[in-house]
XYZ file of C-alpha atoms in Angstrom:
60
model
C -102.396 50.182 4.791
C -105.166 52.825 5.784
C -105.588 55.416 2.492
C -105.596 59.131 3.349
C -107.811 60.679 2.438
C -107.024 63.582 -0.534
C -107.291 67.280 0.378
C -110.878 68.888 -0.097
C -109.297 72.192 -0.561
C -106.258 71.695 -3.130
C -107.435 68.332 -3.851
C -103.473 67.267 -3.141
C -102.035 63.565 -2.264
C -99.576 64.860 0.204
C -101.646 64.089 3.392
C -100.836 63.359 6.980
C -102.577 62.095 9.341
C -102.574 64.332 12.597
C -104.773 63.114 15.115
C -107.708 61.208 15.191
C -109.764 62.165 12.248
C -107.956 65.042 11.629
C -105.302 65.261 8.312
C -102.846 67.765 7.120
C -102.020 68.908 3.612
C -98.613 69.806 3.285
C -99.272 71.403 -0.183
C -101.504 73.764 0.613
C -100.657 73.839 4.431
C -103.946 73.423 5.102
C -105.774 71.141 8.554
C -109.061 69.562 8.086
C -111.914 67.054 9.883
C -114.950 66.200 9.309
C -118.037 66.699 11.310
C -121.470 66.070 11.411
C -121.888 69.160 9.100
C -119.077 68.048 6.593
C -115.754 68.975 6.126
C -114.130 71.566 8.083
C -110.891 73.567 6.902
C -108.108 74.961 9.133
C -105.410 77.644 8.569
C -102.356 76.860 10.548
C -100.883 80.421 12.149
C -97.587 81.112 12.791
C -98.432 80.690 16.359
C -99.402 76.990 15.908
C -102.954 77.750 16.966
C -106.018 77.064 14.015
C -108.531 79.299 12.433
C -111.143 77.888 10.561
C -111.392 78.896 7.391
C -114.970 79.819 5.701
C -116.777 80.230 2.492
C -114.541 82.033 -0.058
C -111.606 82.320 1.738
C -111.017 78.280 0.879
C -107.362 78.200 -1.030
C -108.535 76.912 -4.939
């Protein structure tokens, strides 16, 4: 069994895997990768469609 990885932002267990290399956190509803420049954050709009999230607007 593959571990998921834990949630950079909330730092939460519940994970999901969502595509290749891609993971959901369902406890702070957040979507995340990681790139060649580290991790990258996602906000998930009511729309389905992502917007990355930056600097201080990261959920604690």
């Amino acid at each position: 069994m593959v571990k998921m990885p834990d949630c950079p932002a909330c730092r939460g267990r519940n994970v999901g895997r969502v595509g290749t290399g891609q993971y959901y956190c369902w406890d702070c509803c957040i979507e995340f990768n990681w790139g060649n420049r580290g991790v990258r954050l996602y906000r998930v709009e009511a729309d389905g469609e992502l917007s990355r999230i930056d600097g201080p607007d990261v959920p604690a």
